[in-house]
Structure formats: structure tokens, C-alpha cells
Coordinates of C-alpha atoms and ligand atoms in Angstrom, one line a residue:
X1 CA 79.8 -40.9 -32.7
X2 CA 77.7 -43.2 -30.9
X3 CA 77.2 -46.5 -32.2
X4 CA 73.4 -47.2 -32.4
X5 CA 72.1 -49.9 -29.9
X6 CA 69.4 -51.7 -31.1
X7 CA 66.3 -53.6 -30.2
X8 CA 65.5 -57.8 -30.2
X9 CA 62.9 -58.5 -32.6
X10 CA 62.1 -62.0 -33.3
X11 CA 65.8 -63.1 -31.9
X12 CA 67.6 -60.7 -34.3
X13 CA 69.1 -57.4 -33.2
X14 CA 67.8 -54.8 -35.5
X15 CA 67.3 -50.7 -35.9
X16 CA 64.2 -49.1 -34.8
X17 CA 61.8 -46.3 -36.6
X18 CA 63.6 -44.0 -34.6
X19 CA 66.1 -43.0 -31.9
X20 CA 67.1 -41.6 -29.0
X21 CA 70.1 -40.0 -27.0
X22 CA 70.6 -41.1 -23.3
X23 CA 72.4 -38.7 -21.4
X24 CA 74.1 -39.3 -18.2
X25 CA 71.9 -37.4 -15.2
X26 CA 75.5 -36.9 -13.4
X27 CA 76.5 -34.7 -16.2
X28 CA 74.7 -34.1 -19.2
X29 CA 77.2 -33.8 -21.6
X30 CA 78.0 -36.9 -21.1
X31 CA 76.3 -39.3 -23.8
X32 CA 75.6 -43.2 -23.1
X33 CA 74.4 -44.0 -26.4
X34 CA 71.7 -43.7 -28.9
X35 CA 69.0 -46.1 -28.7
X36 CA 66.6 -47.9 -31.0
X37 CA 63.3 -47.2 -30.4
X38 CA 60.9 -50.3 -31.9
X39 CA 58.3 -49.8 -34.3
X40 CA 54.6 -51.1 -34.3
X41 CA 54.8 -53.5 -37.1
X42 CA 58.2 -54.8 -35.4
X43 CA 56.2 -55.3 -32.3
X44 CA 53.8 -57.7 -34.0
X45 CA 56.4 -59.3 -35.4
X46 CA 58.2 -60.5 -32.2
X47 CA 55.2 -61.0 -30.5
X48 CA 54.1 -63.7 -33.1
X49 CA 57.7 -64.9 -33.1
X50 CA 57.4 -65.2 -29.2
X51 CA 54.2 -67.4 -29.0
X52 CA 56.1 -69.8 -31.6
X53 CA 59.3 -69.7 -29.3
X54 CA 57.4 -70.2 -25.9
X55 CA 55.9 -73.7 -27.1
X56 CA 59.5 -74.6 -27.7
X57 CA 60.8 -73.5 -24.8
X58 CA 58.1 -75.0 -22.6
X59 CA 59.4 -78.4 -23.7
X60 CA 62.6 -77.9 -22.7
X61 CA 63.9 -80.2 -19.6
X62 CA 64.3 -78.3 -16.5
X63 CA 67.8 -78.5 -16.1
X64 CA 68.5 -77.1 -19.5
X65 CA 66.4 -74.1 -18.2
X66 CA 67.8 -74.4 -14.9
X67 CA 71.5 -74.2 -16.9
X68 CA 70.4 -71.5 -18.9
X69 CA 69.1 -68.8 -16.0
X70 CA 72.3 -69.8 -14.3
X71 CA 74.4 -68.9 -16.6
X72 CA 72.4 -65.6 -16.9
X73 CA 72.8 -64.9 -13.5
X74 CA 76.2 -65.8 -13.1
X75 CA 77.5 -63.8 -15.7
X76 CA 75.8 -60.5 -14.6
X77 CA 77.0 -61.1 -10.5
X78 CA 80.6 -61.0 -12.3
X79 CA 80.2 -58.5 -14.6
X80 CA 78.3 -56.6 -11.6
X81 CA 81.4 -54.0 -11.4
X82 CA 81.4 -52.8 -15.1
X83 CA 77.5 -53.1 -15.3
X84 CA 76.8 -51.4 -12.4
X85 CA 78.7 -48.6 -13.4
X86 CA 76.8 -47.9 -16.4
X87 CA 73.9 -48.5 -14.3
X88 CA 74.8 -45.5 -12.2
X89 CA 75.9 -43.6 -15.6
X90 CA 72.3 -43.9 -16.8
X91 CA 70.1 -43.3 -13.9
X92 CA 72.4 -41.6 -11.5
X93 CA 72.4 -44.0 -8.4
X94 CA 76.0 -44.1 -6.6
X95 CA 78.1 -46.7 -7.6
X96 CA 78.0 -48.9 -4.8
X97 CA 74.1 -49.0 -5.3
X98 CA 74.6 -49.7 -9.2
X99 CA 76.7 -52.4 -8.5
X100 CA 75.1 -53.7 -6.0
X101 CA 71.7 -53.8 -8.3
X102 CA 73.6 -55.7 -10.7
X103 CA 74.6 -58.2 -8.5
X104 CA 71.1 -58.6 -6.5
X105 CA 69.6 -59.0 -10.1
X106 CA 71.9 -61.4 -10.5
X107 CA 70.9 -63.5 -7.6
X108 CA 67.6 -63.5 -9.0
X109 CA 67.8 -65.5 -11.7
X110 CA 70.4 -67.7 -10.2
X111 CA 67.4 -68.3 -7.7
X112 CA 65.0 -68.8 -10.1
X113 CA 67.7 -71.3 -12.2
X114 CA 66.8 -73.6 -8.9
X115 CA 63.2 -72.7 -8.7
X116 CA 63.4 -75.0 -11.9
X117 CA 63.9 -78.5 -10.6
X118 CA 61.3 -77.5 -7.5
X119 CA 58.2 -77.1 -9.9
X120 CA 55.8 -79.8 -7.7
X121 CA 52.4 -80.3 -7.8
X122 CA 49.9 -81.6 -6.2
X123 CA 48.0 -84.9 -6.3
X124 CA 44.9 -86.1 -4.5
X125 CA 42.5 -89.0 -5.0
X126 CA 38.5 -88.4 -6.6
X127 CA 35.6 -87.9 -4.4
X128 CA 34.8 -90.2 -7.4
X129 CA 36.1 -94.0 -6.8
X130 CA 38.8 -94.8 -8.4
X131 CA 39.8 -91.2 -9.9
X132 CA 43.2 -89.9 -9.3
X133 CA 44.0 -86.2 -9.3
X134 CA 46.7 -84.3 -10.6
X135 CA 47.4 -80.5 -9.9
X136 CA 50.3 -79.0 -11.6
X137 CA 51.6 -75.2 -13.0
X138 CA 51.9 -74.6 -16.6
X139 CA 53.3 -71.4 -18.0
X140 CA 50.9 -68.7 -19.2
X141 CA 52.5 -67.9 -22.2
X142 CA 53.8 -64.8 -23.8
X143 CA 54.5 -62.5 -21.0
X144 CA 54.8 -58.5 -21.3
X145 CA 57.3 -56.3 -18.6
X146 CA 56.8 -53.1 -18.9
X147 CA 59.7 -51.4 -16.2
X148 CA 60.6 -48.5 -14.6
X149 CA 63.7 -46.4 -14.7
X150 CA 64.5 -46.4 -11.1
X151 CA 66.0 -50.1 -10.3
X152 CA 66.3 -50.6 -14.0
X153 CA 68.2 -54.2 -13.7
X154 CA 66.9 -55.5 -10.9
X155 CA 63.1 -54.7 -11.7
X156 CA 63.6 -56.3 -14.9
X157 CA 65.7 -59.2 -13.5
X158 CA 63.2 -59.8 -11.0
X159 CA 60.1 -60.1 -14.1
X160 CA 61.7 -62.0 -16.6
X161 CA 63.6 -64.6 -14.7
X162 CA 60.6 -66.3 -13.6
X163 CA 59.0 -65.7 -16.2
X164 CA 61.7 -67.8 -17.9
X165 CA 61.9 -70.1 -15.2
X166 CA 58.1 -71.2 -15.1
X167 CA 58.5 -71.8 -19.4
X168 CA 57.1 -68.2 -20.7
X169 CA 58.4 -66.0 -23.5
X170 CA 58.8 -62.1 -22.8
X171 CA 58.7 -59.4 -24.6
X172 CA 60.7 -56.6 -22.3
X173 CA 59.8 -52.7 -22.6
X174 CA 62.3 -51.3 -20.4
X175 CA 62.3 -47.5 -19.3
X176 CA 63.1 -44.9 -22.2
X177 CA 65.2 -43.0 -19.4
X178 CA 67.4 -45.8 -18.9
X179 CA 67.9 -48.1 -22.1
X180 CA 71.6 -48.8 -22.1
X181 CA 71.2 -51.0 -18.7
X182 CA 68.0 -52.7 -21.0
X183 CA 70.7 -53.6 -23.6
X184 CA 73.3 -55.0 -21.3
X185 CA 70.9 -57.4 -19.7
X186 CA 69.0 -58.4 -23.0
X187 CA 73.1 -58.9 -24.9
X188 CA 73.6 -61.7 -22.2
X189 CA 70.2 -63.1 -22.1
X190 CA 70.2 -63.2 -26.1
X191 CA 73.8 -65.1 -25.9
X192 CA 72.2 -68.4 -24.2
X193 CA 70.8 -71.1 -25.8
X194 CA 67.1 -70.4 -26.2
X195 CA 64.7 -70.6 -29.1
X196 CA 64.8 -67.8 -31.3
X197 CA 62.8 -65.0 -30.3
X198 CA 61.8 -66.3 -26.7
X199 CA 63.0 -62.9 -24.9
X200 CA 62.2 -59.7 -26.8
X201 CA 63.9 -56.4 -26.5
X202 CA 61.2 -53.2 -27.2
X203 CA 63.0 -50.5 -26.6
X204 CA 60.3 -47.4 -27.5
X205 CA 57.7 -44.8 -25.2
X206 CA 55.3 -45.5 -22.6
X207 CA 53.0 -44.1 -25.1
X208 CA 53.4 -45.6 -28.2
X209 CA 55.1 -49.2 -27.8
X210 CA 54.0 -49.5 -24.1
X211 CA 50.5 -49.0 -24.4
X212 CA 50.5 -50.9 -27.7
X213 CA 51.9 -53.6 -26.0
X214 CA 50.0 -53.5 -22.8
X215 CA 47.0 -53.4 -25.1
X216 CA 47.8 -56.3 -27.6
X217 CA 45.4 -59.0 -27.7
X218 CA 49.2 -61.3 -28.8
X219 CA 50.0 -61.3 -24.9
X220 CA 49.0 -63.3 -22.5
X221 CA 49.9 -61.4 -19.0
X222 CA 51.3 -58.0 -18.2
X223 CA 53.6 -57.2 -15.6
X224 CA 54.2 -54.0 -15.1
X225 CA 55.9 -51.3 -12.5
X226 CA 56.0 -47.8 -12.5
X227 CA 53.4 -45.2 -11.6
X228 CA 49.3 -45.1 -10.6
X229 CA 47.9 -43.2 -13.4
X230 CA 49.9 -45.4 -16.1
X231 CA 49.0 -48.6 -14.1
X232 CA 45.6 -47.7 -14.0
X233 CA 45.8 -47.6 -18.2
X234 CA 47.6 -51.0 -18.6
X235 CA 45.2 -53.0 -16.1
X236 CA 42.2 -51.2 -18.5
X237 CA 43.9 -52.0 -21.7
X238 CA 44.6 -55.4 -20.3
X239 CA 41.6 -56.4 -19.0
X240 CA 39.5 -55.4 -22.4
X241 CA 41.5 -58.7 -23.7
X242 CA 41.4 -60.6 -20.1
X243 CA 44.6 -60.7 -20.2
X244 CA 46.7 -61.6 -16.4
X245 CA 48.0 -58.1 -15.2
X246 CA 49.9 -57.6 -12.0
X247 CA 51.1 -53.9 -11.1
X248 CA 53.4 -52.4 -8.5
X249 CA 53.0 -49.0 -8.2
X250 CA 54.0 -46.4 -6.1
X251 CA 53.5 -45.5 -2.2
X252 CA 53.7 -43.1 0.4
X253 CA 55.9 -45.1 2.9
X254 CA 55.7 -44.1 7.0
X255 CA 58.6 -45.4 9.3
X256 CA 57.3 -44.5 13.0
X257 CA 60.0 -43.5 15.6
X258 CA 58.6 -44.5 18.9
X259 CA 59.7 -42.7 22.1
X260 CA 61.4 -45.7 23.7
X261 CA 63.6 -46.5 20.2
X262 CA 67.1 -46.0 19.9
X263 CA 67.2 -42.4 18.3
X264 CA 70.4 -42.6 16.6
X265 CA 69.5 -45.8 14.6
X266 CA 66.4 -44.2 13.7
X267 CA 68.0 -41.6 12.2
X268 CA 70.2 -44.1 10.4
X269 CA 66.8 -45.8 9.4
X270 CA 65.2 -42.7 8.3
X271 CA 68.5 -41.6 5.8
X272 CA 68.7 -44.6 4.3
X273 CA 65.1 -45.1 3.9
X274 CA 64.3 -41.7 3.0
X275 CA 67.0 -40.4 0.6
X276 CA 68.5 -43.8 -0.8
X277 CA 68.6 -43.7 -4.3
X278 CA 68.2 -39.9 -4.0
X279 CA 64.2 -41.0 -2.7
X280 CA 63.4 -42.8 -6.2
X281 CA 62.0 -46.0 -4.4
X282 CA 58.8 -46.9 -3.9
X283 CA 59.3 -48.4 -0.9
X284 CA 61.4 -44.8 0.2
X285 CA 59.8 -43.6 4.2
X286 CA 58.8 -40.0 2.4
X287 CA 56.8 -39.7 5.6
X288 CA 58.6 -39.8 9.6
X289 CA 56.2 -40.5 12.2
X290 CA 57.9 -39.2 15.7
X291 CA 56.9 -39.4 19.0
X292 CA 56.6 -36.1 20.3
X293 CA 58.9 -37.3 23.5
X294 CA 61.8 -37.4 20.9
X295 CA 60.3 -35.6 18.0
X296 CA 63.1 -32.6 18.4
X297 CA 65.9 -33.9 19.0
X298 CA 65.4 -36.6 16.4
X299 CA 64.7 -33.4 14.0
X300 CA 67.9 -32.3 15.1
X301 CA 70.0 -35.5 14.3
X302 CA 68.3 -36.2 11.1
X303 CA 69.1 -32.6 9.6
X304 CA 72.4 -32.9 10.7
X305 CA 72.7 -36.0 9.0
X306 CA 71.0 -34.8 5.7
X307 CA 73.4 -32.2 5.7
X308 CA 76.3 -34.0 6.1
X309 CA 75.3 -36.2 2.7
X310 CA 77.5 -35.5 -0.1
X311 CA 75.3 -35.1 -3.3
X312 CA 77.4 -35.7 -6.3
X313 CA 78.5 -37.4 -9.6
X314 CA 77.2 -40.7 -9.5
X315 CA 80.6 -42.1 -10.0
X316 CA 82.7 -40.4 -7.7
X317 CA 84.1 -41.5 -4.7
X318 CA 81.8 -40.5 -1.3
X319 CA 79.0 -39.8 -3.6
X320 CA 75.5 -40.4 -1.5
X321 CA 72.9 -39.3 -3.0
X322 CA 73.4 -38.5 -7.0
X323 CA 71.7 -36.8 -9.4
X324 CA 67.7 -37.2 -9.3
X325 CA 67.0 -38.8 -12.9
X326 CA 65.9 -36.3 -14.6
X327 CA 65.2 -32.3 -15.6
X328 CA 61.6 -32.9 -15.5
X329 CA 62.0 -35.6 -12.2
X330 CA 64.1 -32.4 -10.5
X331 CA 61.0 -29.7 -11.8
X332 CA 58.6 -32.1 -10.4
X333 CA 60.3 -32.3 -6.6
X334 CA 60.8 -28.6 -6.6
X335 CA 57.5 -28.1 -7.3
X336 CA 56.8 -30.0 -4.0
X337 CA 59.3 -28.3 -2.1
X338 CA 56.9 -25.1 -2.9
X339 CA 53.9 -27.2 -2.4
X340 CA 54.9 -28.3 0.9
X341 CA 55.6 -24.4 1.9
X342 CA 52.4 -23.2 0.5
X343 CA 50.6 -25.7 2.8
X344 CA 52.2 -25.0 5.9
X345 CA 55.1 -27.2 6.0
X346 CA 58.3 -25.9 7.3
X347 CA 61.4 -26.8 5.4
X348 CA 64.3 -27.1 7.6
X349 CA 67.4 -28.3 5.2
X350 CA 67.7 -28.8 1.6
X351 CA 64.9 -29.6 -0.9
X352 CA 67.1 -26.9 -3.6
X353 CA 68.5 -27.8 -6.7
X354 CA 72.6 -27.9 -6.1
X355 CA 74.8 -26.6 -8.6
X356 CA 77.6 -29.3 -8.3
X357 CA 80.7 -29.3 -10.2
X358 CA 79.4 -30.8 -13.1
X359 CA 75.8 -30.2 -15.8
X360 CA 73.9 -32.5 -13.9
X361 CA 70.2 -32.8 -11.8
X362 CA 71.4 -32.3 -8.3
X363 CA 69.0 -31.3 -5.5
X364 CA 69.9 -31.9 -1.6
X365 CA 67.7 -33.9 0.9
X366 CA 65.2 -31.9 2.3
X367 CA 63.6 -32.2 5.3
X368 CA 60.2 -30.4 6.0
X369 CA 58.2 -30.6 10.0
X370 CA 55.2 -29.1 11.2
X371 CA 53.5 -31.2 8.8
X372 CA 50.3 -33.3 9.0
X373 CA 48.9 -36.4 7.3
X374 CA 46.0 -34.1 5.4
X375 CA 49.1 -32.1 3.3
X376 CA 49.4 -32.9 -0.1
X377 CA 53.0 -33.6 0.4
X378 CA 52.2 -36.4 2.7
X379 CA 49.5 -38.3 0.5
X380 CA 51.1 -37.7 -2.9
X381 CA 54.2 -39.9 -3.8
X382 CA 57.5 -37.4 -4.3
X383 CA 59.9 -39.7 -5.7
X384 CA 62.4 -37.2 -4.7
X385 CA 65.0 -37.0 -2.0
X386 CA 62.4 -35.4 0.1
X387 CA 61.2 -35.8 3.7
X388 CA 58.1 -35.0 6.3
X389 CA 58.3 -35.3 9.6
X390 CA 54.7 -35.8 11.2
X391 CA 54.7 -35.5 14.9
X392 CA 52.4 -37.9 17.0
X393 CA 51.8 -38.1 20.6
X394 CA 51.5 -41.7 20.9
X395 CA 51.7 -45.2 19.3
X396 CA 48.2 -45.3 18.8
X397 CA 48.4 -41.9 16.6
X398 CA 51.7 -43.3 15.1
X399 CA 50.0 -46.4 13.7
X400 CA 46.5 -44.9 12.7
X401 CA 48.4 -42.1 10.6
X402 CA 50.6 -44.7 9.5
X403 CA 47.2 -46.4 8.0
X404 CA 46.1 -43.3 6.4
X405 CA 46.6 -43.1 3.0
X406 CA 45.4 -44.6 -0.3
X407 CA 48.9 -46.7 -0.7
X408 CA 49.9 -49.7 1.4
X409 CA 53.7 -51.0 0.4
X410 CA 55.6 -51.0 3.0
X411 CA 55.8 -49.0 6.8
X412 CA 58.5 -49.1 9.4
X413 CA 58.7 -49.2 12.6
X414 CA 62.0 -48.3 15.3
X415 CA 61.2 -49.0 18.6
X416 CA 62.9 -51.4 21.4
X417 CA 59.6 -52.7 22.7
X418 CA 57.9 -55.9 21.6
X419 CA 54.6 -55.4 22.1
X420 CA 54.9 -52.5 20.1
X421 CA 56.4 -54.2 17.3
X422 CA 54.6 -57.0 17.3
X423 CA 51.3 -54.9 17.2
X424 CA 52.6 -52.7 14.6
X425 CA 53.6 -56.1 12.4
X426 CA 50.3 -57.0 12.5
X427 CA 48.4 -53.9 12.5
X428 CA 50.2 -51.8 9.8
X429 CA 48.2 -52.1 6.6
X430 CA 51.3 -52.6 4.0
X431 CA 52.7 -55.6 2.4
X432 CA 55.8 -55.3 3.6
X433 CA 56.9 -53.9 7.5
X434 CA 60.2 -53.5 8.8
X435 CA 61.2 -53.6 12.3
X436 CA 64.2 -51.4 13.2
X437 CA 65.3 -51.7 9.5
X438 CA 64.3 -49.0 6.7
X439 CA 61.5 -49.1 4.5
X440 CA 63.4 -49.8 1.6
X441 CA 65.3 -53.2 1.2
X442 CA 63.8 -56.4 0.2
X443 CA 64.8 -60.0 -0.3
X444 CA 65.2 -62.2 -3.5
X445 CA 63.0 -65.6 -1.8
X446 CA 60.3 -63.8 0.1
X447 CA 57.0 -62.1 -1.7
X448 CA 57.4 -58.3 -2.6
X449 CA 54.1 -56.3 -3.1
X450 CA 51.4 -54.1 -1.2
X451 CA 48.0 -53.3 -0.6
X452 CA 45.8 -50.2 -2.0
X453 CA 47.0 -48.1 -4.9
X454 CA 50.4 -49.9 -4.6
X455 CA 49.9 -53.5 -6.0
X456 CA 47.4 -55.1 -7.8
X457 CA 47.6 -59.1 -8.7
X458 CA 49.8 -61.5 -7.3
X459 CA 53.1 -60.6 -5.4
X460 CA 56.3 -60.7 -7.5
X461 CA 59.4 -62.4 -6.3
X462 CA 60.4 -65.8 -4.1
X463 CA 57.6 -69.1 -4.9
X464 CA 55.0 -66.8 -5.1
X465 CA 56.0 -65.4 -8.5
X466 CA 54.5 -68.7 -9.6
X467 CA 51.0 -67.4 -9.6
X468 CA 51.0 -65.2 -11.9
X469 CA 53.6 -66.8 -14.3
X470 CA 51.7 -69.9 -14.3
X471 CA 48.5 -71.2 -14.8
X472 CA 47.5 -73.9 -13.2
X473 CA 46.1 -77.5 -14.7
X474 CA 43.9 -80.4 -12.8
X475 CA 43.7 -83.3 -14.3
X476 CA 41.5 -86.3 -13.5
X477 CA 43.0 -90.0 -14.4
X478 CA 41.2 -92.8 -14.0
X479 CA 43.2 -96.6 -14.8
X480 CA 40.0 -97.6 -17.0
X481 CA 40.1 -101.2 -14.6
X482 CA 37.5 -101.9 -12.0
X483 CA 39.7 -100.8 -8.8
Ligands
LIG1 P1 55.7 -44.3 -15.6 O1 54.6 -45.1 -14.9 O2 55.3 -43.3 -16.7 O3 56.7 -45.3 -16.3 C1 56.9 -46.7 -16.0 C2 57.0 -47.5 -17.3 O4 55.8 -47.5 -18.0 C3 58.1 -47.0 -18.3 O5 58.6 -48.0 -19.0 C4 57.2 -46.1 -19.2 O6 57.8 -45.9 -20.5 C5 56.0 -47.0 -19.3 N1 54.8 -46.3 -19.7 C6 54.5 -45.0 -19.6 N2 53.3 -44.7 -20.1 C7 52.8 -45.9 -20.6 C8 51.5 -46.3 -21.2 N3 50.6 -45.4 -21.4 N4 51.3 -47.6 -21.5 C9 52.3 -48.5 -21.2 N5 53.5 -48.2 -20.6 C10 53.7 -46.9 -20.3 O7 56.6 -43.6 -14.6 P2 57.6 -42.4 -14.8 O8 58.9 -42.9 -15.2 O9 57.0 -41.3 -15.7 O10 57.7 -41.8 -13.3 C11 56.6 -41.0 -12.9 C12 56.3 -41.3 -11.4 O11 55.9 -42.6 -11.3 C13 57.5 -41.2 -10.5 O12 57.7 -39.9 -10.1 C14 57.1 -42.1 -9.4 O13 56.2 -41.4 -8.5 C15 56.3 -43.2 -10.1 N6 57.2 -44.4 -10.3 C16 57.1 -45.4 -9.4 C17 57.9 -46.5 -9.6 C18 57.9 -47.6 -8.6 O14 58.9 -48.2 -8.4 N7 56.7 -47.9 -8.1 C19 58.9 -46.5 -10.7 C20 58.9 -45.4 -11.5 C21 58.0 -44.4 -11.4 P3 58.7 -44.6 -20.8 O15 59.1 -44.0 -19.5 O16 59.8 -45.2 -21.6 O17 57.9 -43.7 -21.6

């Protein structure tokens, strides 16, 4: 029996209105634990707890918060073995990609733990004579995360340390799909020394708690990643209360392969980028632009290489890809397996559901060509371990289908010429490009976000966080004296 996990209301861990089974994707009879999931009125309650919390917290001395988001981050890069395995238990990511979650979320609040002591302002003097200015960052106050499933720590980790950093409270709802990881983090968070009820714990559905949440005139700002459609409702429900919202949301990621590139790091490139994480990224290349000079033999390395990729239990040794996360995740990529045929598309490997040696949701990388940028396959993010190969007779092409669609997070580029690069740098209409790299794989200091349906608000992630977990003061001192 299962010992019931529960949620962080008010700064006390308590049971919910109901629960819920989490089952590991890698082999379903495999149970993780039962889960708490948080009622309304508890939601209310550790929302009005947090406001009280935050004004505390907000007077605390920066190297006390510094300390504290240290310690956070510390702890979870040690632990990053054991908590990266239930990471991969949960959501189905191989083991070396769980861990190495763990540790990258981690490093974020150990960054954020110096962002701390580098809160500066600005000052100025008065067009006025005599007037001194002073511009400096506040917090905003009680912050919502709402997460996704998919990077379950680092997502989170990436929210709430600096929200904690710049002197907010959060309330977290993580993913229903992948609670236990929720836990882990919130147990060490909850073990620091921090006013009672400063972090919250909401473990409940998008639905009930999440739009509640989203909706709840007791927040001041929503952060939130995870789909269009349910971005779409948070930002509405949000904005009824002006309340701050910032969303990342999906994309439909290109990485061109120019003609004069090295073709067998481009292949590299386009594995990784495609079918890390078994295509669960939203920064995954779903769509390969290739030059038609080197468009079949490029098809030919790349399905050999998405062959050779062992699809397996999370946690087994030589596991590549894992399980996708779940039944109705593996319905949804078959269904565009069958999409993709009924439009044309030809699939050359994979894109089946694999019946591995355990109960789990296995399906193999698929690869489809003789596609074009108008299929639904290639405007429509997959989320799955799915690829289409869009053949282009020039850089020109390459970078106006690259442009083409209503998403804008990151693109890709692998080519050994400069100009090219350069021009594609500036060019591509994303918020993040890569040169010779895949599409997926971001740093902790830099800004992470996109253009289009992908982001909306500030970027997350390196000083830039600070604009949306602050809001900023200017004050205007005179000395009272006659200068
Ligand atoms: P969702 O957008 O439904 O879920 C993301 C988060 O929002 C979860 O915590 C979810 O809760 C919550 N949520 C769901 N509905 C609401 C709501 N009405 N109000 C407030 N919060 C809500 O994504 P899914 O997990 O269903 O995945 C569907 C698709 O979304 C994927 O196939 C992928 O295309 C995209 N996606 C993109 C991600 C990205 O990184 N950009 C991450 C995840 C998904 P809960 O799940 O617990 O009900």
C-alpha cells in the first residue's frame, strides 16, 4: 500500500478532497504513489496564507534569501541521482536525462541564490532642480506556476526560484501526470527556513485547481507552461483580474540542413533534437529542412540512425528514447502518424507503438518525407517522437519555410558557411536559434522564450526573469534644503 503524498497548504502538509494513482509510463504496473489532489476551499486558504508570508519574506536580508535558494539548489544537484530516477519513473525520460534535469534545476536556483546580492537599481537626477531619482525592483507578490509534465523539475525550478529570489510567494500547480517529482522538490523547499506558507504545494487538475487558480483574483501574476488552447484560457482568466501572465507554449521547431553542412553532424543534430525526450520538448526540430543537394542521403543516415535507437524502460541501461508519457499522449501521436499518411506524407521508419518487454507506452521514432510546409503534420505541434523531412532547393526556401508557421521558439540551422549562419541568426523569426547545435538545449543565465503562439510576456530565465517577478518603483527624493 502506497502511502498518500500530500499537498502544502498554508506551510502544513495535509490530504486533499481526493486522490490519485501515478503510474510509471515504463511499465504500468508499476505504482509511484497516490497523490493528494487540493481542494477549492484549501486553495483559498494558502493563497491568503501566502500574501501574509510574502510581506515577511520580502523583508528578509538578501543573503538570508541568497542562503536559503542555495541550500535548495545544493541539495537537489546531490540528490540529482536518486531524484532523477524517480524523475524518469514518472514521466519516462531515460535516466541520464532525469538526472541530468535534476541537476540543471539545480543550478537554477543556485543561480538565482546570487542573483540575490545583484538586485541594483538605477538612480538619476530630476529634470526638476534639486530632485534625485531612484529606480529599483520590488517583488510582485503572490505568484501562481502552473507546469507541465514534460521537464517536470526543471520547468518548475526554473519559475519558482526567481520568484523566490526577487521576494515573491508561490503557489505551485505542478502537472497531474507527474506529481511525485512536485513532492520531491516542494519536501526540500518546505525544509528551509521561510515563513510559513511562502511556497504552496496544489497538487489537483488543470481543470478544477488550475483554472481556479489561474482565475483567482488572490494572485498577483501567472506563470504558466504547457499547451496553446490552455494558455489561451489562463491569459483570459488572468487578464479579467489584470493580473501579470507570462506563457510558454508550444512550437513547431525547423532545423535547416544546408547543402554545404557537415551531413553526419546534422544527423546527430536532427536525433537529438527531434527524438530527445521521446519528442516531448517544445523546443524538439519536428520539422527537417534539407537541401535538395543532400536531401537523400541525409534521409538515409537519419533513418538509419532512428532505427538504431533503442526504445525502452526508462531505467534501463542503453535506453534512448522511453516510453511517450502517456496512453492518451501515445493515441494522440498515432493519430498523426495516420494523419501524416492521409495527407501525402510518406513514412519511412517507425511512428508504431512497440510492444517492449514491459506494460508500458512505447512507440519508435518516425520519420515521414515528401512532406510540405501546408500538411497538418508540419503546422500542428506532435509532441511525439515524430519527424518531417521538408525538402527545399535553396537557403532562401529553407529560411522562408522556416518562417512559416504560427509558432516562433526556436529554429536551427547546420551549415559550415557564415554568411549563411549569420543571415539565418538574424533572419529566423524564433526566440531562440541554434547554429550547428539542436533545437533543444538551453542555458540557465541567458533568456528562454519565443515569438507567436509560443510565448507571451516577458522571457523566463537569466536577469531577465526579473521583469516579470518584479515590479518596478521610482521614487523622487528631494533634501528639503535650497541646493
Ligand atoms: P496542458 O496545457 O493541458 O497542461 C499544462 C499544465 O496546465 C498542467 O499542469 C495542466 O494540469 C494545467 N492545466 C490544464 N488545463 C488547465 C486549465 N484549464 N487551467 C489551468 N491549468 C490547466 O498540456 P497537456 O499536458 O495536456 O499536453 C497537451 C499538449 O500540450 C502536448 O501534447 C503538447 O503539445 C503541449 N505541451 C507543451 C508543453 C511545452 O513545454 N510547451 C508542455 C506540455 C504540453 P493537469 O495536466 O494536471 O490537468
Amino acid at each position: 500500500m502506497s502511502i498518500l503524498q500530500k499537498n502544502l497548504i498554508a506551510g502544513e502538509w495535509v490530504s486533499g478532497e481526493s486522490e490519485i494513482e501515478n503510474h510509471n509510463p515504463s511499465d504500468l504496473t508499476d505504482l509511484v504513489g497516490v497523490y493528494a489532489q487540493a481542494s477549492s476551499d484549501q486553495l483559498n486558504a494558502t493563497l491568503e496564507q501566502a500574501r501574509l508570508a510574502q510581506s515577511q519574506w520580502a523583508a528578509v536580508g538578501m543573503e538570508k534569501k541568497q542562503a536559503v535558494l542555495m541550500a535548495i539548489g545544493n541539495e537537489m544537484m546531490e540528490r540529482s541521482e536518486e531524484l532523477g530516477t524517480l524523475l524518469s519513473r514518472e514521466e519516462g525520460k531515460p535516466l541520464a536525462e532525469g538526472k541530468g534535469e535534476v541537476f540543471r534545476a539545480g543550478q537554477f536556483f543556485t543561480y538565482y541564490a546570487a542573483e540575490c546580492l545583484r538586485q541594483l537599481g538605477e538612480n538619476a537626477d530630476s529634470v526638476r532642480d534639486g530632485i534625485e531619482i531612484d529606480v529599483r525592483r520590488e517583488p510582485v507578490g503572490v505568484v501562481s506556476i502552473i507546469s507541465p509534465w514534460n521537464f517536470p523539475t526543471a520547468t518548475a525550478s526554473w519559475k519558482i526560484a526567481p520568484a523566490l529570489c526577487y521576494g515573491n510567494a508561490v503557489v505551485w500547480k505542478p502537472a497531474n501526470v507527474t506529481p511525485a517529482s512536485a513532492v520531491a522538490l516542494s519536501e526540500i523547499i518546505a525544509r528551509q527556513d521561510i515563513p510559513k506558507g511562502l511556497f504552496s504545494l496544489v497538487m489537483g487538475s488543470g481543470s478544477a485547481i488550475g483554472s481556479q487558480l489561474a482565475a483567482s483574483p488572490l494572485i498577483d501574476a501567472v506563470s504558466f507552461t504547457g499547451s496553446v488552447p490552455v494558455g489561451k484560457q489562463i491569459a483570459g482568466a488572468a487578464i479579467a483580474n489584470l493580473t501579470r501572465v507570462q506563457l510558454e507554449m508550444g512550437s513547431k521547431n525547423a532545423l535547416v540542413v544546408m547543402d554545404d553542412g557537415d551531413l553526419d553532424l546534422a544527423v546527430g543534430v536532427a536525433l537529438g533534437g527531434a527524438f530527445g525526450g521521446s519528442g516531448q520538448k517544445c523546443t524538439a526540430s519536428s520539422r527537417l529542412i534539407v537541401h535538395d543537394a543532400v536531401h537523400d542521403e541525409f534521409v538515409e543516415k537519419l533513418v538509419k540512425g532512428a532505427q538504431a535507437m533503442k526504445v525502452g524502460h526508462a531505467l534501463e541501461e542503453g535506453t534512448q528514447i522511453g516510453p511517450v508519457v502517456s496512453e492518451q499522449q501515445l493515441k494522440e501521436n498515432l493519430a498523426y502518424v495516420k494523419l501524416g499518411r492521409s495527407e501525402g506524407a510518406e513514412l519511412v521508419c517507425g511512428g508504431t507503438r512497440v510492444d517492449a518487454d514491459h506494460n508500458g507506452h512505447y512507440m519508435c521514432p518516425g520519420v515521414f518525407i515528401n512532406t510540405n510546409n501546408t500538411m497538418q503534420i508540419n503546422r500542428e505541434e506532435m509532441f511525439a517522437p515524430l519527424a518531417a523531412v521538408i525538402k527545399v532547393d535553396g537557403y532562401e526556401e529553407a529560411l522562408s519555410v522556416t518562417n512559416d508557421t504560427h509558432f516562433g521558439l526556436t529554429s536551427g540551422i547546420v551549415t559550415r558557411s557564415l554568411a549563411r549562419a549569420t543571415h539565418f541568426r538574424r533572419h529566423a523569426r524564433t526566440g531562440v536559434v541554434t547554429v550547428n547545435l539542436p533545437t533543444a538545449g538551453t542555458d540557465y543565465h541567458v533568456p528562454f522564450g519565443g515569438r507567436g503562439e509560443s510565448s507571451y510576456g516577458p522571457r523566463e530565465q537569466g536577469k531577465t526573469a526579473a521583469e516579470f517577478y518584479t515590479i518596478v518603483k521610482t521614487a523622487y527624493i528631494s533634501s528639503g534644503l535650497p541646493e
